[in-house]
Short mmCIF file of C-alpha atoms in Angstrom, two decimals:
data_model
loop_
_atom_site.label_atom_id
_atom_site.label_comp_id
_atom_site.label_asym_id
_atom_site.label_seq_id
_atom_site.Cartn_x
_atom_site.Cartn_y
_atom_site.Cartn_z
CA UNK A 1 -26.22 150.65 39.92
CA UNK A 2 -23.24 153.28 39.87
CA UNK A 3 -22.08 155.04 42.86
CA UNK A 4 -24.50 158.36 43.48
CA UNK A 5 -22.83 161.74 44.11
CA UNK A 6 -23.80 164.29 46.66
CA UNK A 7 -26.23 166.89 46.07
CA UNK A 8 -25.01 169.55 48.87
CA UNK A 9 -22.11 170.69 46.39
CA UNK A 10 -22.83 174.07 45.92
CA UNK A 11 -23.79 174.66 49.44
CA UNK A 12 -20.28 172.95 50.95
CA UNK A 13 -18.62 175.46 48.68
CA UNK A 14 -20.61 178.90 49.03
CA UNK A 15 -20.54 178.49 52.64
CA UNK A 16 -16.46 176.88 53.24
CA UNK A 17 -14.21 178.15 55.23
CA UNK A 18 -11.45 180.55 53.67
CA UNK A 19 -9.38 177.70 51.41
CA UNK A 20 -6.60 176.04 53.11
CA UNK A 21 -4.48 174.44 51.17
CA UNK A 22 -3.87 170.18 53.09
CA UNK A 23 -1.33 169.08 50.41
CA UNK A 24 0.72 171.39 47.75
CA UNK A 25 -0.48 168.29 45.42
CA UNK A 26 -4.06 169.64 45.63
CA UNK A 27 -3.61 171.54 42.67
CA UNK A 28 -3.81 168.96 40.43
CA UNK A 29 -7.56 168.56 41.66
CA UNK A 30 -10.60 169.86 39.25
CA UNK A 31 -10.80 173.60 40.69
CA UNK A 32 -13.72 173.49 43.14
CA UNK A 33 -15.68 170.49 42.09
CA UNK A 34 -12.90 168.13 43.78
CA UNK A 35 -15.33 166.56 45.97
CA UNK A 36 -17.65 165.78 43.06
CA UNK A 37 -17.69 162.80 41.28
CA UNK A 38 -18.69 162.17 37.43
CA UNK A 39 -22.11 162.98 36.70
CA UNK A 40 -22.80 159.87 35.14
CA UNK A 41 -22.02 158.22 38.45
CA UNK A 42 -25.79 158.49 39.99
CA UNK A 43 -26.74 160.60 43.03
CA UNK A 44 -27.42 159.68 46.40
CA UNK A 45 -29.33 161.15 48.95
CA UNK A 46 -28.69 161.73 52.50
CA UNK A 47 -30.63 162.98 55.16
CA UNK A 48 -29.11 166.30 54.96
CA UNK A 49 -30.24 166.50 51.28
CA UNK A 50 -33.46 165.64 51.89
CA UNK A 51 -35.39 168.49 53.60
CA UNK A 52 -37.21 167.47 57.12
CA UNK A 53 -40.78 165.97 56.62
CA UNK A 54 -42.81 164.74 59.41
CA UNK A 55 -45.45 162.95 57.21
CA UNK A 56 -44.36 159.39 56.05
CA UNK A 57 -43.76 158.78 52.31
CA UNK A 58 -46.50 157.34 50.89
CA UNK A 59 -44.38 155.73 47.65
CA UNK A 60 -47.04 153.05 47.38
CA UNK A 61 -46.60 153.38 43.43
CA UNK A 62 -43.01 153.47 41.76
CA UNK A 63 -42.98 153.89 37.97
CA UNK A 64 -41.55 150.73 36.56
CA UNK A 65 -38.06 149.66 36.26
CA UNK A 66 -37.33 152.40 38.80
CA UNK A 67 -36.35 152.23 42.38
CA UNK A 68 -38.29 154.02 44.95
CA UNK A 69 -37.39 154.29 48.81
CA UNK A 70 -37.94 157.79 51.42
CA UNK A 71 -39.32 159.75 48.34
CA UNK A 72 -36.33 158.75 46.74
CA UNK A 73 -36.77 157.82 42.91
CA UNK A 74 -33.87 156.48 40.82
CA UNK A 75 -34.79 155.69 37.53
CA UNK A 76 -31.16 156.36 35.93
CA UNK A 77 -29.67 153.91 32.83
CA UNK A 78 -32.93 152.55 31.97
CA UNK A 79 -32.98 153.75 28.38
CA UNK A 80 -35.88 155.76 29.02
CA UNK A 81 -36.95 158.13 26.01
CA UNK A 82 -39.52 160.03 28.34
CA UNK A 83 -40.13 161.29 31.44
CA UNK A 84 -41.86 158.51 33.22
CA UNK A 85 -45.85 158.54 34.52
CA UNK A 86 -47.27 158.22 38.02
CA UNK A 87 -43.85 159.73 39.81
CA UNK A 88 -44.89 159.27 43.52
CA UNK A 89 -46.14 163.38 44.68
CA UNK A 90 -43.99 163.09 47.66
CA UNK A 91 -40.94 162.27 45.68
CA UNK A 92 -38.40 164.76 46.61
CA UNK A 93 -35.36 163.50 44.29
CA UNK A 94 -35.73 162.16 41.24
CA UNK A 95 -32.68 160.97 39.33
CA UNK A 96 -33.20 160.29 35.35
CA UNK A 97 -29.52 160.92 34.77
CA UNK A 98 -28.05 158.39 31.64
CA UNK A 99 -31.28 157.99 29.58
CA UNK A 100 -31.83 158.80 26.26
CA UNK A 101 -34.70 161.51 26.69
CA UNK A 102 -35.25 163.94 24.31
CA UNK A 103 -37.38 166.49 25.49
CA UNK A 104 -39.30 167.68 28.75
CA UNK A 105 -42.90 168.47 28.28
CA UNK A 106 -45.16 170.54 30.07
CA UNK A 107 -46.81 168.16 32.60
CA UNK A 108 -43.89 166.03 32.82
CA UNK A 109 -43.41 166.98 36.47
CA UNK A 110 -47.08 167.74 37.15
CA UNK A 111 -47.61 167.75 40.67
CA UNK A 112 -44.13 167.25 42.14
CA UNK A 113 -45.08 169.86 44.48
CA UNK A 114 -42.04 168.64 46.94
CA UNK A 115 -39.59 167.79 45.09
CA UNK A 116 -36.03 169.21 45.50
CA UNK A 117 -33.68 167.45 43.50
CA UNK A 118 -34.03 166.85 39.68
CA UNK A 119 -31.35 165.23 38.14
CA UNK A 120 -31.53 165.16 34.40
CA UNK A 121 -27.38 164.72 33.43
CA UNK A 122 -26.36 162.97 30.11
CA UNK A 123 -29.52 162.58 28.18
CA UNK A 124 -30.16 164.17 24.98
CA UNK A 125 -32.22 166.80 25.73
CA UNK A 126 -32.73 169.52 23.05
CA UNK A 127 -36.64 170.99 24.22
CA UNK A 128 -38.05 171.79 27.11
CA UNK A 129 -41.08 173.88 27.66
CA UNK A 130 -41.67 176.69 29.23
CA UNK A 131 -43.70 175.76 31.64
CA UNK A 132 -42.33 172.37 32.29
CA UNK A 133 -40.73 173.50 35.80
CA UNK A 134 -43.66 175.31 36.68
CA UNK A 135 -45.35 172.64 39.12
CA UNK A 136 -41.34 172.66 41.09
CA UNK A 137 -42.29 174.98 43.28
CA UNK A 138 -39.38 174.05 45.99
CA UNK A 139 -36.78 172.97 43.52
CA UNK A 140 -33.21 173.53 44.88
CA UNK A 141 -31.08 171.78 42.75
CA UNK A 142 -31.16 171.28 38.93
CA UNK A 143 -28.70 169.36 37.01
CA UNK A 144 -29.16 169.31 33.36
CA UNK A 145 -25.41 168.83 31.91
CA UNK A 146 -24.50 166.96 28.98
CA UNK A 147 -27.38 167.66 26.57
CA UNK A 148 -28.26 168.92 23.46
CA UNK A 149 -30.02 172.73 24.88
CA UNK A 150 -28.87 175.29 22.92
CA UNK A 151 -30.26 177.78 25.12
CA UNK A 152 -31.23 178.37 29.27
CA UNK A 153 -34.34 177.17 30.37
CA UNK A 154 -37.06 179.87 30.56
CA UNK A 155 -39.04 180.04 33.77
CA UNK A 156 -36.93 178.34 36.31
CA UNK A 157 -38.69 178.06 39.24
CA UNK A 158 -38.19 180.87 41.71
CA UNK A 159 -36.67 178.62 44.40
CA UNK A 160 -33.83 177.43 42.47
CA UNK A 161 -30.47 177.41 44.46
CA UNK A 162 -28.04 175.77 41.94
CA UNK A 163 -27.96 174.93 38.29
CA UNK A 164 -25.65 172.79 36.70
CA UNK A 165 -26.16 173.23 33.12
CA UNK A 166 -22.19 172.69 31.84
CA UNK A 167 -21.71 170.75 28.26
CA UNK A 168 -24.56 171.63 26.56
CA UNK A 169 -24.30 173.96 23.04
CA UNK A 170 -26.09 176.76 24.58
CA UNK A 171 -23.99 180.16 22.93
CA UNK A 172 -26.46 182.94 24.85
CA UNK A 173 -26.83 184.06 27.91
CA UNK A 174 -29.97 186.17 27.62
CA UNK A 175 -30.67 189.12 29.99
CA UNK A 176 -33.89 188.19 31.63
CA UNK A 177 -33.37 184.34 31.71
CA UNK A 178 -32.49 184.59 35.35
CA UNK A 179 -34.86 187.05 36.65
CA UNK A 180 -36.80 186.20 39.93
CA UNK A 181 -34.31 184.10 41.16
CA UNK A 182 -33.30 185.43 44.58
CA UNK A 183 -32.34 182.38 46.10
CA UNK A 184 -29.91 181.21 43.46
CA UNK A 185 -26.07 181.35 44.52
CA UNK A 186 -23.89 178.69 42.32
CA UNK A 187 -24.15 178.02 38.45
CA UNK A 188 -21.96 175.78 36.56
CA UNK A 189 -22.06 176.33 32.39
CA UNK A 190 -18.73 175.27 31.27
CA UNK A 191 -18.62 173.59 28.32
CA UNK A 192 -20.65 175.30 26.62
CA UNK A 193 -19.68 177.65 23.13
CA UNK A 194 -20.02 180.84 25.00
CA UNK A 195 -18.36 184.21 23.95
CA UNK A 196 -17.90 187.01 25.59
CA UNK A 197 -20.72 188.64 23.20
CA UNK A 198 -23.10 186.13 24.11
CA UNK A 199 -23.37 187.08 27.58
CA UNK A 200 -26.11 190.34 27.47
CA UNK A 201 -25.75 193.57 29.09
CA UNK A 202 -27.84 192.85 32.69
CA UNK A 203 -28.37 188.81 31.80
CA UNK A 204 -26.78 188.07 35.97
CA UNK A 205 -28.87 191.12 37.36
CA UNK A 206 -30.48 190.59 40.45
CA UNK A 207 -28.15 187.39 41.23
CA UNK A 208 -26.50 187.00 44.10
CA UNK A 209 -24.30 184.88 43.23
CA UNK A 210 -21.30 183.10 45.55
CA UNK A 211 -20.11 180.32 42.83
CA UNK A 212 -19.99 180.77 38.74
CA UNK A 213 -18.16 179.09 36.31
CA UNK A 214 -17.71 179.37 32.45
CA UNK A 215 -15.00 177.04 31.88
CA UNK A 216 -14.02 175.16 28.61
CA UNK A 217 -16.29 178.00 26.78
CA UNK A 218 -15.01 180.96 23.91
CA UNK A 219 -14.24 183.50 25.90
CA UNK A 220 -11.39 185.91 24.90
CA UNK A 221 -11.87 188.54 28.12
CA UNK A 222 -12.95 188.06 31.98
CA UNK A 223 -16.73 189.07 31.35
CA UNK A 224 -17.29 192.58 32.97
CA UNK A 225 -21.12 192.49 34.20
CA UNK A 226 -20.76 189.08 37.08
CA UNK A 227 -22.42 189.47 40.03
CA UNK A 228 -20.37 191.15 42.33
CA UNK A 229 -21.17 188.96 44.95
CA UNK A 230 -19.32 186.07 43.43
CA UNK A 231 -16.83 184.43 45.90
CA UNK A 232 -15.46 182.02 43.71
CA UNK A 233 -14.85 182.42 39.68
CA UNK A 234 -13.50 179.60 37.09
CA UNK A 235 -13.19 181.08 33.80
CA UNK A 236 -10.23 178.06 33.22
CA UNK A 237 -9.90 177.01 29.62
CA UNK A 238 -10.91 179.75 27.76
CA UNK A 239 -8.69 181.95 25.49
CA UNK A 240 -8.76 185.20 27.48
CA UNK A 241 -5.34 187.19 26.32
CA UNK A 242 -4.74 189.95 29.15
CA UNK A 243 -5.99 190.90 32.45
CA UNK A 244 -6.62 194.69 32.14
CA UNK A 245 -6.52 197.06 34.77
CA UNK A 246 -10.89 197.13 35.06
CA UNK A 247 -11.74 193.78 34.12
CA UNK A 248 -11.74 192.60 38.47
CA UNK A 249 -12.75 195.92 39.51
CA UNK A 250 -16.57 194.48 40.64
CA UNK A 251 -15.38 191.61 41.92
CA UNK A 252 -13.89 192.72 45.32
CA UNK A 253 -15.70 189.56 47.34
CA UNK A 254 -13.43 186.63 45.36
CA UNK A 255 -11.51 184.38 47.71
CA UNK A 256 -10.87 181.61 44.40
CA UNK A 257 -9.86 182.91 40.60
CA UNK A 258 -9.06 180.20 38.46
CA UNK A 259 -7.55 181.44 35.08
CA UNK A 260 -5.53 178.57 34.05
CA UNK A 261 -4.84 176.96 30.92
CA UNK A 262 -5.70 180.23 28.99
CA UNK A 263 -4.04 182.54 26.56
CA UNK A 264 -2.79 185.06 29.02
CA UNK A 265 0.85 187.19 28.17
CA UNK A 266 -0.30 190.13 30.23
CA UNK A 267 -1.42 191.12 33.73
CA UNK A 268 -1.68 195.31 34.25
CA UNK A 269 -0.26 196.77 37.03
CA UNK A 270 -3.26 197.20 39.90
CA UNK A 271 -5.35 194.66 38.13
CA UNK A 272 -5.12 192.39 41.02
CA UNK A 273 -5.56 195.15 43.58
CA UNK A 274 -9.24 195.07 43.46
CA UNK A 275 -9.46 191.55 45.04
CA UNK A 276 -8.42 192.15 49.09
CA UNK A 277 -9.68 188.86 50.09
CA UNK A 278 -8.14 186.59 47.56
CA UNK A 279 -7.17 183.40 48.98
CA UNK A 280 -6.15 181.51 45.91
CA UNK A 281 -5.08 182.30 42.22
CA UNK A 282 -4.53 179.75 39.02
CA UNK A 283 -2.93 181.28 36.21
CA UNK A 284 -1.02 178.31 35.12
CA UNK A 285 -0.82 177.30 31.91
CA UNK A 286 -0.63 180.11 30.15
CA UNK A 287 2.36 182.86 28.42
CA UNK A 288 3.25 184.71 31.26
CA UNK A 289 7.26 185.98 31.17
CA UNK A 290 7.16 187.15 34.85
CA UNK A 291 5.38 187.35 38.03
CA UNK A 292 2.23 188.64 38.44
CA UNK A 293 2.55 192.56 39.66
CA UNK A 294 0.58 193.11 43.35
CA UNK A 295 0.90 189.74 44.58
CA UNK A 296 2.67 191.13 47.73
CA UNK A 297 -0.14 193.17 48.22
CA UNK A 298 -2.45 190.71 48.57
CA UNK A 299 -2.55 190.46 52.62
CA UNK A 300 -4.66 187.09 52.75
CA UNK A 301 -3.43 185.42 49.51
CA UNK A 302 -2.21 181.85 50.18
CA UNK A 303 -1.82 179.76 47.29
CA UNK A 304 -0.63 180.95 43.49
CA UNK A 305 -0.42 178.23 40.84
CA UNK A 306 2.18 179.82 38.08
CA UNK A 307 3.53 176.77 36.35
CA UNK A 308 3.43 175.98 33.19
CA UNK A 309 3.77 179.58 31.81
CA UNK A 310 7.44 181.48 30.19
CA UNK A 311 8.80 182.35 33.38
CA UNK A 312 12.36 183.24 32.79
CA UNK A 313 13.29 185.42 36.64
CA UNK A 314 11.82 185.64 39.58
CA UNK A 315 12.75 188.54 41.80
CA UNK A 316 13.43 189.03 45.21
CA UNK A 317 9.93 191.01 46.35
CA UNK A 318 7.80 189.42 43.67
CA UNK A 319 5.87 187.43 46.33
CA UNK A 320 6.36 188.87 49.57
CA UNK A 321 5.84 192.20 50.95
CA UNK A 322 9.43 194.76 52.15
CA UNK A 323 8.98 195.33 55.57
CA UNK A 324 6.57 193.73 58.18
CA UNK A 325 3.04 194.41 58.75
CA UNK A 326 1.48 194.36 55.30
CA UNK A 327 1.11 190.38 54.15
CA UNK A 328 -0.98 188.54 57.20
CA UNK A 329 -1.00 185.35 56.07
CA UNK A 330 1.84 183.52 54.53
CA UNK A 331 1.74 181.35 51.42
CA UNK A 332 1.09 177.33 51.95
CA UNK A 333 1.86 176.96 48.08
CA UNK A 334 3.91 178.21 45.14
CA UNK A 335 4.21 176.57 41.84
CA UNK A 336 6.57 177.34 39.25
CA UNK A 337 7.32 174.32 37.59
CA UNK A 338 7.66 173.55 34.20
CA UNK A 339 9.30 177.76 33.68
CA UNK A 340 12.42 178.49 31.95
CA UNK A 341 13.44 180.47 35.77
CA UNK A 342 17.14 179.37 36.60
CA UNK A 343 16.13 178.25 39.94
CA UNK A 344 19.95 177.96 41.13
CA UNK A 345 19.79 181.67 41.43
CA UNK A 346 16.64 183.17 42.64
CA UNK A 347 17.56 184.57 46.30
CA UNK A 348 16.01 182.18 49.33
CA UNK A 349 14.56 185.39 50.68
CA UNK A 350 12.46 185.71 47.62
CA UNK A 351 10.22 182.94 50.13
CA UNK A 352 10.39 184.72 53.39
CA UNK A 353 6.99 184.80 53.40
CA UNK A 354 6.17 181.02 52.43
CA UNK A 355 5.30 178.44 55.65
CA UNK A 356 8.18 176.45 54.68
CA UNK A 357 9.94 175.17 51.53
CA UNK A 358 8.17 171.90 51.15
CA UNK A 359 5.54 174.72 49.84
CA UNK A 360 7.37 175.65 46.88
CA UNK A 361 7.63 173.92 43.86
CA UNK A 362 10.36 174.66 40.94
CA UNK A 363 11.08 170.97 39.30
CA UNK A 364 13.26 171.39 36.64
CA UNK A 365 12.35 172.95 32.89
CA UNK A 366 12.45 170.63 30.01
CA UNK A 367 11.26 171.99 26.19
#
């Protein structure tokens, strides 16, 4: 049996303390889901996953091949085809990651009343129907990556806090598909061949988001109707060209942007303005020829990943504010590596504001 990964993901994130970067290094971690391991790895529970229940289990049944322990039922790499029968009612995680099932009927989860957890990763799902998570009625987390969907599940039940849906074909976003959910706050649906056309007028209404991310998908522009709520925002590996002067203007709550590895030449003066609380920015990897305008006007700002872009200066008050008073919080990391910039002669006050100069990272260009 693989090692299982941790279900509280989404709730360590929403609810971390403003980023702080332990190691300049750190950036060469996946962008928020560092503390995840590979969904094919299995899931463990712990008792802080489990939600408090005073009544013992009663797992006198366990559907076969499976393992079943404190409502607890693995039934991962078994080369199932199907959702299996007789699933203990008390079972509050149920882990059918690494099967070869093809499609979720309707009373597939009949009378799972309790459970919490439904782990569905790297399967070949292509159907599910609509009423299927009906029964779920205190389903937190869903995780339904690496399938064959080509579209969100209708119906999700109501009590749905995060959805993990990333590496599937799904090219729509539709505008209702998420209504009712109140309680949701993270969704991960990278991976998937999403433009920014797919994505209706209205589709995150009602959403009160804290974590999204569209990575590895089609998009050519930052999408313009997010939840404004949204603290943290991957749109990495995309092919968005240009940050315009609107496209962050909602999105005043973001303490992490991740925008790397994309097509970007051009950031518009003010653009970055919008975001006062913006703790860290990745916009490495891509065709920038200078600095970022505004970036001394971001007062909290503490880490900026710029290498691997066209560099070729870097000037004096590009990173830190003239005068005292405005930046509050200096910069634990700068990277600039892999930039045609003639490091030899950018002034050392250009770092005034910078903890110290272990925190800055140049390395030397080579085409």
């Amino acid at each position: 049996m693989k090692g299982l990964l941790p279900l509280c993901l989404c709730v360590i994130l929403c609810n971390a303390l403003p980023f702080e970067q332990k190691g300049f290094w750190d950036f060469s971690m996946d962008d928020g889901l560092n503390m995840m391991q590979d969904e094919g790895s299995g899931i463990f529970p712990t008792p802080a996953v489990v939600p408090p229940d005073h009544d013992m289990p009663s797992m006198d049944l366990c559907p076969f091949g499976c393992h079943c322990h404190l409502r607890v039922v693995q039934c991962s790499d078994l080369g199932l085809t199907s959702v299996p029968k007789n699933i203990p009612k008390d079972t509050t995680l149920l882990d059918l990651q690494n099967n070869k099932i093809t499609e979720i009927k309707k009373d597939d989860f009949k009378g799972l009343t309790k459970l919490y957890a439904l782990v569905l990763v790297n399967n070949k799902i292509s159907k599910i129907n609509e009423k299927a998570f009906e029964p779920l009625q205190n389903l937190h987390k869903l995780y339904i990556s690496k399938n064959n969907l080509e579209e969100i599940p209708r119906n999700l039940p109501n009590s749905l806090v995060e959805l993990r849906i990333h590496e599937n074909k799904i090219k729509k976003v539709p505008k209702d598909v998420f209504n009712g959910l109140k309680n949701m706050n993270c969704i991960e649906m990278g991976g998937n061949p999403l433009e920014n056309g797919g994505i209706e007028p209205g589709a995150f209404d009602g959403l009160k988001l804290n974590y999204l991310r569209i990575s590895e998908a089609k998009l050519s522009g930052i999408p313009k109707d997010l939840p404004n709520s949204l603290n943290e925002l991957h749109l990495d590996n995309n092919k968005i060209q240009a940050i315009e002067t609107e496209d962050l203007i909602r999105y005043s709550n973001l303490y992490r942007l991740g925008l790397g590895h994309n097509n970007i030449r051009v950031i518009e003066n003010g653009s970055l303005t919008f975001m006062p609380s913006l703790r860290e920015l990745h916009l490495d990897n891509n065709k920038l020829s200078k600095v970022p305008p505004g970036l001394p006007d971001l007062k909290f700002l503490q880490v900026v990943y710029l290498h691997s872009n066209n560099i070729t200066q870097v000037g004096v008050n590009d990173f830190c504010p003239i005068g005292f008073g405005v930046k509050r919080i200096n910069y634990h990391g700068i990277s600039l590596f892999n930039n045609p910039v003639p490091y030899w002669e950018v002034q050392p006050a250009t770092f005034r504001c910078v903890t110290d100069r272990l925190a800055i990272q140049f390395g030397n260009y080579r085409k």
